[in-house]
mmCIF file of C-alpha atoms in Angstrom:
data_model
loop_
_atom_site.group_PDB
_atom_site.id
_atom_site.type_symbol
_atom_site.label_atom_id
_atom_site.label_comp_id
_atom_site.label_asym_id
_atom_site.label_seq_id
_atom_site.Cartn_x
_atom_site.Cartn_y
_atom_site.Cartn_z
ATOM 1 C CA MET A 1463 54.539 47.707 100.419
ATOM 2 C CA THR A 1464 52.579 50.946 100.258
ATOM 3 C CA GLY A 1465 52.129 51.414 104.017
ATOM 4 C CA ILE A 1466 48.419 51.999 103.353
ATOM 5 C CA GLN A 1467 46.179 50.245 105.902
ATOM 6 C CA HIS A 1468 42.968 50.586 103.891
ATOM 7 C CA ALA A 1469 43.078 50.537 100.076
ATOM 8 C CA PRO A 1470 41.063 53.506 98.817
ATOM 9 C CA THR A 1471 38.783 54.128 95.907
ATOM 10 C CA VAL A 1472 40.461 56.794 93.764
ATOM 11 C CA VAL A 1473 38.147 59.192 91.941
ATOM 12 C CA LYS A 1474 39.323 61.792 89.435
ATOM 13 C CA LEU A 1475 36.972 64.767 89.237
ATOM 14 C CA GLY A 1476 36.921 67.070 86.239
ATOM 15 C CA GLY A 1477 37.457 70.780 86.795
ATOM 16 C CA SER A 1478 33.749 71.432 86.304
ATOM 17 C CA CYS A 1479 32.749 68.986 89.061
ATOM 18 C CA LEU A 1480 31.107 71.601 91.281
ATOM 19 C CA ALA A 1481 28.881 72.811 88.454
ATOM 20 C CA ASP A 1482 28.099 69.430 86.886
ATOM 21 C CA LEU A 1483 27.607 67.109 89.878
ATOM 22 C CA ASP A 1484 24.391 67.595 91.843
ATOM 23 C CA GLY A 1485 23.613 66.889 95.477
ATOM 24 C CA SER A 1486 22.543 63.302 94.844
ATOM 25 C CA TRP A 1487 25.946 62.573 93.280
ATOM 26 C CA TRP A 1488 27.703 63.815 96.418
ATOM 27 C CA ASP A 1489 25.241 61.874 98.623
ATOM 28 C CA ASP A 1490 26.203 58.713 96.763
ATOM 29 C CA LEU A 1491 29.924 59.461 97.072
ATOM 30 C CA ALA A 1492 29.552 59.965 100.830
ATOM 31 C CA ARG A 1493 27.743 56.635 101.221
ATOM 32 C CA HIS A 1494 30.608 54.907 99.439
ATOM 33 C CA GLY A 1495 33.110 56.888 101.491
ATOM 34 C CA ARG A 1496 31.698 55.553 104.736
ATOM 35 C CA GLU A 1497 32.685 52.064 103.594
ATOM 36 C CA ARG A 1498 35.986 52.788 101.808
ATOM 37 C CA PRO A 1499 38.603 55.528 102.074
ATOM 38 C CA LEU A 1500 38.446 58.081 99.285
ATOM 39 C CA VAL A 1501 41.206 59.811 97.358
ATOM 40 C CA LEU A 1502 39.806 62.499 95.077
ATOM 41 C CA VAL A 1503 42.051 64.059 92.416
ATOM 42 C CA HIS A 1504 40.660 67.181 90.801
ATOM 43 C CA GLY A 1505 41.187 69.072 87.590
ATOM 44 C CA TRP A 1506 41.010 72.849 87.245
ATOM 45 C CA SER A 1507 40.500 73.740 83.594
ATOM 46 C CA LYS A 1508 37.040 75.317 83.919
ATOM 47 C CA PRO A 1509 37.716 77.448 87.027
ATOM 48 C CA LEU A 1510 41.025 78.555 85.534
ATOM 49 C CA LYS A 1511 39.200 79.816 82.435
ATOM 50 C CA ALA A 1512 36.730 81.620 84.686
ATOM 51 C CA LEU A 1513 39.606 83.307 86.523
ATOM 52 C CA SER A 1514 41.049 84.926 83.407
ATOM 53 C CA PRO A 1515 40.059 85.079 79.722
ATOM 54 C CA ARG A 1516 43.664 84.338 78.735
ATOM 55 C CA TYR A 1517 43.196 80.706 79.742
ATOM 56 C CA SER A 1518 40.567 80.312 77.019
ATOM 57 C CA GLU A 1519 42.847 81.566 74.264
ATOM 58 C CA PRO A 1520 44.248 78.984 71.828
ATOM 59 C CA SER A 1521 47.791 80.048 72.744
ATOM 60 C CA ALA A 1522 47.197 78.793 76.307
ATOM 61 C CA ILE A 1523 47.410 75.204 75.013
ATOM 62 C CA LEU A 1524 50.597 73.893 73.462
ATOM 63 C CA ARG A 1525 51.207 70.777 71.394
ATOM 64 C CA ASP A 1526 54.543 68.992 71.558
ATOM 65 C CA ARG A 1527 56.407 67.343 68.666
ATOM 66 C CA TYR A 1528 54.628 64.053 69.415
ATOM 67 C CA GLY A 1529 51.153 65.603 69.218
ATOM 68 C CA ASN A 1530 50.441 65.694 72.973
ATOM 69 C CA GLN A 1531 48.604 68.733 74.316
ATOM 70 C CA SER A 1532 49.593 70.630 77.434
ATOM 71 C CA ARG A 1533 48.726 73.903 79.126
ATOM 72 C CA TRP A 1534 51.544 76.416 78.759
ATOM 73 C CA THR A 1535 52.590 76.705 82.404
ATOM 74 C CA THR A 1536 54.677 79.528 83.860
ATOM 75 C CA PRO A 1537 55.190 80.396 87.555
ATOM 76 C CA GLU A 1538 52.221 82.760 87.232
ATOM 77 C CA VAL A 1539 50.046 79.901 85.941
ATOM 78 C CA ILE A 1540 51.130 77.716 88.883
ATOM 79 C CA ALA A 1541 50.045 80.528 91.224
ATOM 80 C CA ASP A 1542 46.665 80.796 89.467
ATOM 81 C CA ILE A 1543 46.197 77.006 89.637
ATOM 82 C CA LYS A 1544 46.769 77.196 93.393
ATOM 83 C CA THR A 1545 44.257 80.038 93.703
ATOM 84 C CA VAL A 1546 41.423 78.284 91.895
ATOM 85 C CA SER A 1547 42.284 74.926 93.487
ATOM 86 C CA ALA A 1548 42.046 76.403 96.977
ATOM 87 C CA ASP A 1549 38.545 77.706 96.271
ATOM 88 C CA LEU A 1550 37.455 74.476 94.583
ATOM 89 C CA GLY A 1551 38.986 72.399 97.373
ATOM 90 C CA ALA A 1552 37.284 74.364 100.119
ATOM 91 C CA GLU A 1553 33.896 73.780 98.494
ATOM 92 C CA VAL A 1554 34.529 70.048 97.962
ATOM 93 C CA LEU A 1555 35.549 69.668 101.608
ATOM 94 C CA ARG A 1556 32.406 71.510 102.724
ATOM 95 C CA ARG A 1557 30.209 69.235 100.622
ATOM 96 C CA LEU A 1558 31.817 66.127 102.100
ATOM 97 C CA GLU A 1559 31.792 67.345 105.689
ATOM 98 C CA ARG A 1560 28.097 68.226 105.432
ATOM 99 C CA ARG A 1561 27.642 64.529 104.638
ATOM 100 C CA ASP A 1562 29.714 63.360 107.626
ATOM 101 C CA ILE A 1563 32.883 62.598 105.652
ATOM 102 C CA THR A 1564 35.925 64.290 107.157
ATOM 103 C CA ALA A 1565 38.340 65.514 104.526
ATOM 104 C CA GLU A 1566 41.684 67.178 103.980
ATOM 105 C CA ARG A 1567 43.388 68.737 100.992
ATOM 106 C CA LEU A 1568 46.893 67.898 99.754
ATOM 107 C CA LEU A 1569 49.090 69.482 97.117
ATOM 108 C CA GLY A 1570 50.761 66.767 95.073
ATOM 109 C CA SER A 1571 53.889 68.910 95.141
ATOM 110 C CA ASP A 1572 54.118 68.587 98.933
ATOM 111 C CA GLY A 1573 55.964 65.280 98.834
ATOM 112 C CA LEU A 1574 53.280 63.171 97.142
ATOM 113 C CA VAL A 1575 53.967 63.335 93.385
ATOM 114 C CA ALA A 1576 57.386 63.488 91.692
ATOM 115 C CA ALA A 1577 57.883 64.546 88.080
ATOM 116 C CA GLY A 1578 60.623 64.102 85.521
ATOM 117 C CA GLU A 1579 62.054 66.509 82.999
ATOM 118 C CA GLY A 1580 59.407 67.962 80.743
ATOM 119 C CA GLU A 1581 59.339 68.311 76.980
ATOM 120 C CA ARG A 1582 61.141 71.462 75.797
ATOM 121 C CA TRP A 1583 60.069 71.642 72.122
ATOM 122 C CA TRP A 1584 56.568 72.878 71.334
ATOM 123 C CA TRP A 1585 54.643 74.031 68.282
ATOM 124 C CA LYS A 1586 54.031 77.772 68.320
ATOM 125 C CA ASP A 1587 52.954 79.833 65.310
ATOM 126 C CA LYS A 1588 53.444 76.713 63.143
ATOM 127 C CA ARG A 1589 57.072 76.349 64.235
ATOM 128 C CA LEU A 1590 58.762 74.032 66.703
ATOM 129 C CA VAL A 1591 60.374 76.290 69.293
ATOM 130 C CA GLU A 1592 62.148 75.679 72.587
ATOM 131 C CA LEU A 1593 60.016 76.887 75.480
ATOM 132 C CA GLU A 1594 60.314 76.789 79.258
ATOM 133 C CA ASN A 1595 57.096 74.996 80.178
ATOM 134 C CA LEU A 1596 56.602 73.962 83.806
ATOM 135 C CA VAL A 1597 55.021 70.616 82.980
ATOM 136 C CA GLY A 1598 56.547 67.239 83.744
ATOM 137 C CA PRO A 1599 55.690 63.551 83.427
ATOM 138 C CA ILE A 1600 54.967 61.707 86.666
ATOM 139 C CA THR A 1601 57.901 59.556 87.761
ATOM 140 C CA GLY A 1602 56.673 58.403 91.151
ATOM 141 C CA VAL A 1603 54.244 58.743 94.040
ATOM 142 C CA ASP A 1604 55.240 58.561 97.699
ATOM 143 C CA PRO A 1605 52.094 57.320 99.461
ATOM 144 C CA ALA A 1606 53.344 58.360 102.926
ATOM 145 C CA PRO A 1607 51.103 61.489 103.064
ATOM 146 C CA LEU A 1608 48.124 59.150 102.487
ATOM 147 C CA ALA A 1609 49.110 56.511 105.052
ATOM 148 C CA LYS A 1610 46.189 57.316 107.402
ATOM 149 C CA LEU A 1611 43.455 56.594 104.873
ATOM 150 C CA ARG A 1612 40.357 55.207 106.529
ATOM 151 C CA PRO A 1613 36.641 54.833 105.834
ATOM 152 C CA GLY A 1614 34.786 58.040 106.567
ATOM 153 C CA HIS A 1615 37.737 60.192 105.579
ATOM 154 C CA ALA A 1616 38.777 61.618 102.210
ATOM 155 C CA HIS A 1617 41.894 63.217 100.770
ATOM 156 C CA LEU A 1618 41.507 65.766 97.968
ATOM 157 C CA VAL A 1619 44.665 66.024 95.854
ATOM 158 C CA THR A 1620 45.646 68.972 93.680
ATOM 159 C CA PRO A 1621 47.822 67.283 91.016
ATOM 160 C CA LEU A 1622 50.843 69.520 91.005
ATOM 161 C CA ALA A 1623 54.224 67.785 91.284
ATOM 162 C CA ARG A 1624 57.824 68.507 92.218
ATOM 163 C CA ASP A 1625 60.597 67.878 89.692
ATOM 164 C CA SER A 1626 64.189 66.807 90.390
ATOM 165 C CA ALA A 1627 65.279 70.453 90.533
ATOM 166 C CA GLY A 1628 62.694 71.134 93.236
ATOM 167 C CA ARG A 1629 60.444 73.181 90.975
ATOM 168 C CA GLU A 1630 56.684 72.966 91.258
ATOM 169 C CA VAL A 1631 55.242 71.745 87.958
ATOM 170 C CA ASN A 1632 51.881 71.080 86.367
ATOM 171 C CA THR A 1633 50.944 67.507 85.493
ATOM 172 C CA ASP A 1634 47.958 65.723 83.965
ATOM 173 C CA ALA A 1635 45.206 65.075 86.531
ATOM 174 C CA ASP A 1636 44.009 61.790 84.992
ATOM 175 C CA ARG A 1637 47.523 60.358 84.922
ATOM 176 C CA ALA A 1638 48.202 61.652 88.433
ATOM 177 C CA ALA A 1639 45.089 59.812 89.621
ATOM 178 C CA ALA A 1640 46.352 56.650 87.907
ATOM 179 C CA ALA A 1641 49.746 56.900 89.604
ATOM 180 C CA ILE A 1642 48.166 57.551 93.006
ATOM 181 C CA ALA A 1643 45.787 54.622 92.561
ATOM 182 C CA GLY A 1644 48.704 52.311 91.843
ATOM 183 C CA ALA A 1645 50.794 53.611 94.738
ATOM 184 C CA THR A 1646 47.986 53.198 97.278
ATOM 185 C CA GLY A 1647 46.922 49.697 96.215
ATOM 186 C CA ALA A 1648 43.519 50.843 94.966
ATOM 187 C CA THR A 1649 41.506 48.183 93.153
ATOM 188 C CA ASP A 1650 39.367 50.743 91.318
ATOM 189 C CA LEU A 1651 40.033 54.053 89.589
ATOM 190 C CA ILE A 1652 37.002 56.115 88.590
ATOM 191 C CA LEU A 1653 37.477 58.840 85.964
ATOM 192 C CA VAL A 1654 34.417 61.081 86.260
ATOM 193 C CA THR A 1655 33.873 63.088 83.118
ATOM 194 C CA ASP A 1656 31.066 64.783 81.180
ATOM 195 C CA VAL A 1657 30.340 61.835 78.861
ATOM 196 C CA ALA A 1658 28.405 58.731 79.827
ATOM 197 C CA HIS A 1659 30.592 56.191 77.986
ATOM 198 C CA LEU A 1660 33.589 55.781 75.771
ATOM 199 C CA LEU A 1661 32.318 55.947 72.192
ATOM 200 C CA ILE A 1662 33.869 53.989 69.340
ATOM 201 C CA ASP A 1663 32.389 54.586 65.885
ATOM 202 C CA GLY A 1664 29.592 56.464 67.612
ATOM 203 C CA GLN A 1665 28.576 53.481 69.728
ATOM 204 C CA PRO A 1666 28.825 53.348 73.535
ATOM 205 C CA VAL A 1667 31.310 50.791 74.861
ATOM 206 C CA ARG A 1668 30.343 49.108 78.131
ATOM 207 C CA GLU A 1669 33.509 47.039 78.634
ATOM 208 C CA ILE A 1670 36.881 46.927 76.887
ATOM 209 C CA THR A 1671 40.293 45.397 77.501
ATOM 210 C CA ALA A 1672 43.366 47.517 78.102
ATOM 211 C CA GLU A 1673 44.855 46.312 74.814
ATOM 212 C CA ALA A 1674 41.806 47.300 72.771
ATOM 213 C CA ALA A 1675 41.534 50.630 74.604
ATOM 214 C CA ALA A 1676 45.190 51.406 73.832
ATOM 215 C CA GLU A 1677 44.653 50.571 70.166
ATOM 216 C CA PHE A 1678 41.694 52.956 69.979
ATOM 217 C CA ARG A 1679 43.640 55.589 71.929
ATOM 218 C CA ASP A 1680 46.408 55.586 69.350
ATOM 219 C CA LYS A 1681 44.198 55.396 66.265
ATOM 220 C CA GLY A 1682 40.898 57.088 67.001
ATOM 221 C CA ALA A 1683 40.691 58.882 70.348
ATOM 222 C CA THR A 1684 41.208 62.632 70.585
ATOM 223 C CA GLY A 1685 41.633 65.314 73.242
ATOM 224 C CA GLY A 1686 40.595 64.528 76.776
ATOM 225 C CA MET A 1687 39.514 60.954 76.048
ATOM 226 C CA ARG A 1688 42.932 60.119 74.667
ATOM 227 C CA LYS A 1689 44.495 61.223 77.958
ATOM 228 C CA LYS A 1690 41.947 59.243 79.959
ATOM 229 C CA LEU A 1691 42.693 56.071 78.025
ATOM 230 C CA ARG A 1692 46.427 56.599 78.540
ATOM 231 C CA ALA A 1693 45.794 57.072 82.265
ATOM 232 C CA ALA A 1694 43.654 53.930 82.352
ATOM 233 C CA GLY A 1695 46.436 51.865 80.817
ATOM 234 C CA GLU A 1696 48.971 53.249 83.277
ATOM 235 C CA ALA A 1697 46.694 52.481 86.236
ATOM 236 C CA LEU A 1698 46.203 48.877 85.126
ATOM 237 C CA ASP A 1699 49.954 48.508 84.610
ATOM 238 C CA ARG A 1700 50.433 49.660 88.208
ATOM 239 C CA GLY A 1701 48.151 46.945 89.604
ATOM 240 C CA VAL A 1702 44.721 48.607 89.610
ATOM 241 C CA GLU A 1703 42.093 45.988 88.705
ATOM 242 C CA ARG A 1704 39.517 48.178 86.951
ATOM 243 C CA VAL A 1705 39.218 51.667 85.531
ATOM 244 C CA VAL A 1706 35.727 53.062 84.945
ATOM 245 C CA ILE A 1707 35.011 56.132 82.823
ATOM 246 C CA GLY A 1708 31.637 57.849 83.000
ATOM 247 C CA SER A 1709 29.449 60.649 84.336
ATOM 248 C CA ALA A 1710 27.203 58.746 86.779
ATOM 249 C CA PRO A 1711 27.356 58.381 90.574
ATOM 250 C CA VAL A 1712 30.319 56.363 91.824
ATOM 251 C CA SER A 1713 28.206 53.425 93.038
ATOM 252 C CA GLU A 1714 26.600 53.108 89.598
ATOM 253 C CA LEU A 1715 29.993 53.147 87.890
ATOM 254 C CA LEU A 1716 31.487 50.604 90.312
ATOM 255 C CA ALA A 1717 28.519 48.289 89.746
ATOM 256 C CA ALA A 1718 29.078 48.627 85.964
ATOM 257 C CA ARG A 1719 25.458 49.674 85.484
ATOM 258 C CA THR A 1720 26.707 52.523 83.333
ATOM 259 C CA GLY A 1721 29.977 53.948 82.073
ATOM 260 C CA THR A 1722 32.838 52.081 80.408
ATOM 261 C CA VAL A 1723 34.838 49.495 82.359
ATOM 262 C CA ILE A 1724 38.457 48.895 81.287
ATOM 263 C CA THR A 1725 40.203 45.755 82.514
ATOM 264 C CA ARG A 1726 43.531 44.074 81.815
ATOM 265 C CA THR A 1727 41.984 41.075 80.033
#
C-alpha cells in the first residue's frame, strides 16, 4: 500500500519548461489539477547552462563504460542544481497559484528518493578512468512525503536523491518521475519534452507497446529519447498503465490526441 489517498497524475517537465510552455499550457494543467492531484518532476539542464558556461562544455557530460551519459556531478554541482531549482520552483509555484492550484516544493533527497551506488568508471580523454561522480541509480521511493495529495494541490519535486552513505546525489529526472509514479499508484505518467512524438525511421509513432519501445531504445534511440524510453519501461513495470511522451498540453496528451502513448501490451 502506498498510503496515497488520491492517485496523482505525474508530469515530468524538461528544464526549459518555463521558456517553452506558454500560458495556455499552464491553464490546461491547472484545469486538470483541479480534478486530480499533480506531482511535477522537473529537470534543470537549461537553467544550469545559463548559470555558468562550464555546464555547456563537452567535459560536463560523462559517458560510462556501458554508453550511458551523465552529468559530471561534484558537491559544487549539487549546490548549483539547488540554486537553479529554487528559482525554477518558485516560478512554477507562482504560475500554479495564480491559477488557484496550491503547490509545494520537495527535494527528492529529503526522504523521498533513495539511490544506490553509482558507476565509478567513466570515459575521459578517450580513456576509462575512475572518477568520484555524485550520481546514483534510483533504488526506491518513500511516498510518505506525498501522502496528502489531493485535487487542487500540486507537489513539485527536484529529483535529487540520497544514497546509502547519506550523500546527496544527482539522478535522472525522467527515471525519477517513473519511480515516483509507480510509488504513488499513478495510472498515467506524462513526459513533456520539446518533440511532438517519438519518431522511428523519421515517422511519428502514435502508440507503441513497451516491448517495441524497448527494442527501439536499444537499437535506434539516442540521447534524451533513449532515457525517456527507459523511464517509460520502468514506469510500466511499476504498475503505471500508460506513459505519454509529447510537447502538447496535458489534457491533449492524456486524450491521446497527440504525442506517443506507450502501454504494456
